XYZ file of C-alpha atoms in Angstrom:
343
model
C 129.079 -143.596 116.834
C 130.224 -143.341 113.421
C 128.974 -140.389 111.136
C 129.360 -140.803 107.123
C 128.791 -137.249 105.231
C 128.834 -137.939 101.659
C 127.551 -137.233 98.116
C 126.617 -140.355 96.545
C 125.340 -143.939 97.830
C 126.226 -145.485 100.616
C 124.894 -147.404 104.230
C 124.650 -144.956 106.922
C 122.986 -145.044 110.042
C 121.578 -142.249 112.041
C 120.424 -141.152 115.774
C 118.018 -138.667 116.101
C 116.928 -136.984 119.333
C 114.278 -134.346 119.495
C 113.362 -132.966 122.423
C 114.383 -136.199 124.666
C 113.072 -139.131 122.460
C 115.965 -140.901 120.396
C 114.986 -143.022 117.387
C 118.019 -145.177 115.341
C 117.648 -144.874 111.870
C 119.626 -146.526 109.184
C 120.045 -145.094 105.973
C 121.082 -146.795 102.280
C 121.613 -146.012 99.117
C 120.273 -142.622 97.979
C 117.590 -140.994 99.538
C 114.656 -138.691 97.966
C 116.439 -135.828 99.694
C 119.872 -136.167 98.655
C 118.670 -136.602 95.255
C 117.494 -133.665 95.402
C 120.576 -131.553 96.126
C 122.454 -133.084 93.996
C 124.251 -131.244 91.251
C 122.844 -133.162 88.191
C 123.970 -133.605 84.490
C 126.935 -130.969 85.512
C 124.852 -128.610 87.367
C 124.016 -127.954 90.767
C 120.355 -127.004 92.518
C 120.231 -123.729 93.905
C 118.996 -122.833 97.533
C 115.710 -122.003 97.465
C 116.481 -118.727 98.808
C 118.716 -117.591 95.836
C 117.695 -116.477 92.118
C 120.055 -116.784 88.981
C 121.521 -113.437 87.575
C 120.803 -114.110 84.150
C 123.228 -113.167 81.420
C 126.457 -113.121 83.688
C 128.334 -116.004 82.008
C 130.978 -115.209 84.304
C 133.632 -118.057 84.378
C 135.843 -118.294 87.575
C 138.953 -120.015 87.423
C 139.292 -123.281 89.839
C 142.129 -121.756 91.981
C 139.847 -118.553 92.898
C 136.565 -120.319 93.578
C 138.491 -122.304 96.171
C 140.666 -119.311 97.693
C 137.340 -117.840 97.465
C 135.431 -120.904 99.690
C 138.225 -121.055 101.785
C 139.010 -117.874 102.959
C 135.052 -117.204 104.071
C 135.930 -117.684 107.740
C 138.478 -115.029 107.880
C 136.293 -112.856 106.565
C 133.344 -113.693 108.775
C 136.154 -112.897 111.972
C 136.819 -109.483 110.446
C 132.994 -109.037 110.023
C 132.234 -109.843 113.411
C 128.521 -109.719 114.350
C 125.972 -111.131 111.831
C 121.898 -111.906 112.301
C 121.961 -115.896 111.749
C 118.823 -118.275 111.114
C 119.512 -122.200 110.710
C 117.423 -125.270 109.296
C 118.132 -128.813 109.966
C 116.386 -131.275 108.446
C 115.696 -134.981 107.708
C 113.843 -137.182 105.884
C 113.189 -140.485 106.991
C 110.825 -143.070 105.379
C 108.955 -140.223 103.824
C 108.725 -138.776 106.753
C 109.909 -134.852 107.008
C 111.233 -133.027 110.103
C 112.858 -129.833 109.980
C 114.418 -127.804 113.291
C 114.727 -124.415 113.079
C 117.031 -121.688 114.883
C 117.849 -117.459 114.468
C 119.941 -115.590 116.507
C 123.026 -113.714 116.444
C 126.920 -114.704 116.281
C 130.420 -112.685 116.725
C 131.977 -114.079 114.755
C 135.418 -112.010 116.192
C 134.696 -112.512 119.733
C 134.001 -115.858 118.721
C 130.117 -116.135 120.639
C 126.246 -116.585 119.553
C 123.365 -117.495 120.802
C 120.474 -119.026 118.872
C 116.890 -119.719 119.975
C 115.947 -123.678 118.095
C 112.614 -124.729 117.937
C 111.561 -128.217 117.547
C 109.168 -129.081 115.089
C 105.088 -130.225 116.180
C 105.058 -133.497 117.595
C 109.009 -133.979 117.231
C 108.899 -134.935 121.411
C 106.292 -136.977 121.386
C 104.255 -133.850 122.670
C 102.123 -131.380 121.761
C 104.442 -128.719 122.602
C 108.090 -128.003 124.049
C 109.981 -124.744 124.483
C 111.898 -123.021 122.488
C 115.800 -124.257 123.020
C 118.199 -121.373 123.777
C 121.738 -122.282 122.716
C 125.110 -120.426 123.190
C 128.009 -121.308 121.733
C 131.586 -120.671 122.264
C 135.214 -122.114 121.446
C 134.663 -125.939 122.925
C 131.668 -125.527 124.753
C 127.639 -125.552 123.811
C 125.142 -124.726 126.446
C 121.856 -125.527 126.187
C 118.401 -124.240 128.296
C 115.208 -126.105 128.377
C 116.793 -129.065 127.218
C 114.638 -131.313 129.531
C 115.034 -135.138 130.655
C 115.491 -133.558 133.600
C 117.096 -130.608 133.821
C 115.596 -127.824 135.792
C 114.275 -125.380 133.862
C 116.123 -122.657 135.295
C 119.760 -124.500 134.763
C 122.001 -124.709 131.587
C 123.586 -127.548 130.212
C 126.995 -127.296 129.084
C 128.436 -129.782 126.691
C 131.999 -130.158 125.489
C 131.951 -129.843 122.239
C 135.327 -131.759 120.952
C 133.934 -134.772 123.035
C 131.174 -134.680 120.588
C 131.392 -137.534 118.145
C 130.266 -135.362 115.269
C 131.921 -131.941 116.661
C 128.558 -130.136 117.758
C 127.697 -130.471 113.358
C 124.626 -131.917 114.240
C 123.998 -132.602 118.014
C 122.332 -129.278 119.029
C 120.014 -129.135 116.279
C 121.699 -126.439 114.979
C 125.370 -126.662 113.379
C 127.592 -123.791 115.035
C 127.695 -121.124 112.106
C 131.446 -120.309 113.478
C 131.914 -124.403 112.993
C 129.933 -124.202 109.638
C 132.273 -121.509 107.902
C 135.170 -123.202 109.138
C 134.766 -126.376 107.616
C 134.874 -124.219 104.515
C 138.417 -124.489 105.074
C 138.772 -127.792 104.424
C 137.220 -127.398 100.891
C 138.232 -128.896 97.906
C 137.180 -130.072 94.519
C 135.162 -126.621 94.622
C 133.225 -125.765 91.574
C 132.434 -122.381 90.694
C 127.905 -122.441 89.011
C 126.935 -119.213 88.257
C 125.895 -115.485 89.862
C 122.408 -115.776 91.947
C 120.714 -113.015 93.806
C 120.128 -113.480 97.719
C 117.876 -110.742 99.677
C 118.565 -108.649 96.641
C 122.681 -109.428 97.015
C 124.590 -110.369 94.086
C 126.594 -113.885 95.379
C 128.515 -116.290 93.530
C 127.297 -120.239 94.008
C 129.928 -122.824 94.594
C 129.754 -126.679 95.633
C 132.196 -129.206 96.329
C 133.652 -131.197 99.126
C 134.620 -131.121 102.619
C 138.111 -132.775 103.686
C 137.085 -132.821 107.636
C 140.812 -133.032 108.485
C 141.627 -130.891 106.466
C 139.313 -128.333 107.789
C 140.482 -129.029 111.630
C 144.271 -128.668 110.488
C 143.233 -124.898 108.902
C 141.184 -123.559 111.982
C 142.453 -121.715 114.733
C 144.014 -123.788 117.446
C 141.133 -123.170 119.328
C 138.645 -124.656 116.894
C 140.551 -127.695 116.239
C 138.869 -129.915 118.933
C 135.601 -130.622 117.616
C 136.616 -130.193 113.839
C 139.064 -133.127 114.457
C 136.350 -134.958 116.819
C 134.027 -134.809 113.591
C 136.861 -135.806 111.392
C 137.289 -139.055 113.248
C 133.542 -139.182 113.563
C 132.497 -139.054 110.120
C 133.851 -142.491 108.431
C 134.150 -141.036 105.274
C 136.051 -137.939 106.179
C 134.492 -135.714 104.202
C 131.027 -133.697 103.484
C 129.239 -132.299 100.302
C 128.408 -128.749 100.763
C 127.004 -125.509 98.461
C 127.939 -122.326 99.569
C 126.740 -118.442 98.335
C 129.833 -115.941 98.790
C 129.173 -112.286 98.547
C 131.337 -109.715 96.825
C 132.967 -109.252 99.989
C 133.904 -112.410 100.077
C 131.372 -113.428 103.233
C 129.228 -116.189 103.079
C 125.722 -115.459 103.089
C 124.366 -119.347 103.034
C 125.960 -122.942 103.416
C 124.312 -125.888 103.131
C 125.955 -129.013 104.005
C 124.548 -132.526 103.406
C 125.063 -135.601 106.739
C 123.944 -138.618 107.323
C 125.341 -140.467 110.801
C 126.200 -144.022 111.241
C 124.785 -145.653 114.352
C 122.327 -148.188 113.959
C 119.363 -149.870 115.722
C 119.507 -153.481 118.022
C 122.196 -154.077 119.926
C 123.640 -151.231 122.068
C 127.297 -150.930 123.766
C 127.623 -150.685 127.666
C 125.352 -148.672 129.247
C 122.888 -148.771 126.355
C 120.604 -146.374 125.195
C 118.405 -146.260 128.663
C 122.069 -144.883 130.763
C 122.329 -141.842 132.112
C 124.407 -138.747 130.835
C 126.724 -136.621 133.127
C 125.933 -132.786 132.347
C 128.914 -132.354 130.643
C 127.505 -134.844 127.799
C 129.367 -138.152 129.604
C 127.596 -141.382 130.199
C 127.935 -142.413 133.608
C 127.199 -145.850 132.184
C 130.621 -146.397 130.581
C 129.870 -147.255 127.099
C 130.642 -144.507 123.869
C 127.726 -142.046 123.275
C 126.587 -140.639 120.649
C 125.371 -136.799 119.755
C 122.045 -136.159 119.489
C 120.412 -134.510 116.949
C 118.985 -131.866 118.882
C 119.169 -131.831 122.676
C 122.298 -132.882 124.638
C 120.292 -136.838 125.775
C 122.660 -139.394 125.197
C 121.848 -142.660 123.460
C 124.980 -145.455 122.997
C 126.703 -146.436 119.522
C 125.288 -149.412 117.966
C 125.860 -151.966 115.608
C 123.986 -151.023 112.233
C 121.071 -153.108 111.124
C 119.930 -153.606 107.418
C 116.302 -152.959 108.506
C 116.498 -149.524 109.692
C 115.101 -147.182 107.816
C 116.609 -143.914 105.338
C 117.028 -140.953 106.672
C 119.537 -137.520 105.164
C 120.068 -134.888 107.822
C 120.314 -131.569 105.343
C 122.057 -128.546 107.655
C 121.562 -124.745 106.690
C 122.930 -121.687 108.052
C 121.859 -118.172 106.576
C 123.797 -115.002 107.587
C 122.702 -111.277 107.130
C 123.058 -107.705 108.560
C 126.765 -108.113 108.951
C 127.803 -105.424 111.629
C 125.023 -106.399 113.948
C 126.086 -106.229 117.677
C 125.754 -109.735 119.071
C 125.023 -108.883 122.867
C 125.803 -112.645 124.137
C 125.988 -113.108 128.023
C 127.276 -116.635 129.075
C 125.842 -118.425 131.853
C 126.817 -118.015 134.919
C 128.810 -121.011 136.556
C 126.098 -121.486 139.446
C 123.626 -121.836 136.228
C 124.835 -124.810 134.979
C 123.423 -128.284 135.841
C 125.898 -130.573 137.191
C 123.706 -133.239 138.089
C 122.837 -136.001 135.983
C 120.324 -135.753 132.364
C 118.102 -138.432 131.967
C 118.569 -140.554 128.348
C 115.922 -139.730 125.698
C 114.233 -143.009 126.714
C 113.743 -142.363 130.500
């Protein structure tokens, strides 16, 4: 699988899994959606959560905006706990899906645990469960996951197997992963003062350098930062960010799209099974998911899929919150084989 993150035009392809049923999507040019976050004619669109603190004029020099971007994750480490609700979403031929999670994180210990729920219809049912994710340094696990999975087992995944890190495969991208690709930050522009939940931030957008941003985490965190790096052909990722006086972020929003394609599929193919651990027993490369850990295989890209921009936001408050987060125990996890989103 190839995944392209980027700002302006370009082909990508994309596979999306809700819920167990995978669909290969091919994206060109510039969508609706991208569009639409765009910064245009020099300025950038604020989140939809955020007001404008009229009057501030403040102007931030270019060396402190990025200090400022890339020394969130620190901060969120000395913070430790923090309440944590996510939104992925993509557009596709008109079509809108959005995935949303809330939770907690320690970001200190590092651990979280978010509860994702698909979106109506997004399994090609009327209704699935609520998703219960943990995550921790390498390692997602996942409950009520399906394609076969009991309902009382976990799933764990290895995270710097991923081909896109865990940034998109859970349906959620890890908020721990999310500040730390602030690290890898650059051409950072500094927009104006907004107002968040009644919190002064400051609103900055630029660019993601994925290698970069594996190179400035913590050893432990390097894995699946470098998997995405590798994963993402274009290396990098166009983000906004809002950074408190405190210098924690209180929203990022980063903009994906992921190249796989639609037709002709690598050994194994889309119908193969996946080991619980996120392998394909069939041999051939797999790709992540877009929301549960079913595995469908690389693919050539075709010039008839069709567009689709995967749009990933995190949202942090009530910094100090304790983030009770028990992981599973080892005779909880499945370690039989999950059924591919087409079986």
């Amino acid at each position: 699988m190839v995944v392209r993150g980027q700002r302006r035009r370009g082909a990508v392809v994309a596979t999306a899994v809700a819920g167990g049923v995978a669909v290969a999507l091919l994206v060109s040019g510039c969508s609706p959606m991208t569009a639409a976050y765009e910064p245009q004619a020099g300025r950038a669109v604020r989140p939809h959560s955020a007001r404008p603190v009229h009057g501030t004029g403040a102007v931030i020099d270019p060396g402190r905006a990025l200090a400022a971007v890339r020394g969130a994750a620190a901060v969120l480490a000395r913070e430790g706990g923090a309440k944590v609700v996510t939104s992925m979403e993509t557009v596709s031929g008109g079509t809108r899906l959005t995935i949303q999670g809330s939770g907690v994180y320690d970001f200190a210990r590092p651990v979280g645990e978010l509860t994702v729920l698909l979106p109506e219809g997004a399994t090609g049912a009327a209704e699935h469960r609520p998703i219960t994710e943990v995550f921790t340094p390498g390692g997602l696990y996942m409950k009520n996951r399906g394609a076969g999975v009991p309902a009382d087992k976990w799933v764990r995944l290895d995270t710097a197997a991923l081909p896109d890190g865990n940034l998109l495969t859970s349906g959620a991208t890890d908020p721990l992963a999310a500040a730390e690709l602030l690290g890898g930050a650059h051409e950072v522009t500094y927009m104006r003062d907004e107002r968040v939940g009644g919190v002064r931030v400051g609103h900055y957008w630029g660019t993601i350098d994925l290698g970069r941003a594996a190179r400035a985490a913590p050893v432990r965190d390097r894995g699946p930062l470098a998997a995405a790096a590798k994963g993402f052909s274009s290396g990098t990722v166009a983000f906004d960010v809002l950074i408190d006086a405190q210098g924690r972020p209180r929203e990022l929003r980063y903009r994906f799209s992921v190249e796989s394609g639609r037709g002709d599929t690598g050994d194994g193919g889309a119908g193969g099974d996946t080991a619980a651990d996120g392998s394909e027993a069939g041999g051939g490369a797999t790709t992540a998911t877009a929301i549960a850990a079913a595995t469908a295989t690389a693919v050539r890209p075709s010039p008839a899929a069709t567009p689709m921009v995967v749009v990933s936001t995190v949202r942090l408050s009530a910094f100090g919150t304790a983030a009770r987060v028990v992981l599973p125990a080892p005779g909880d996890i499945y370690a039989g084989k999950v059924g591919s989103p087409q079986k």
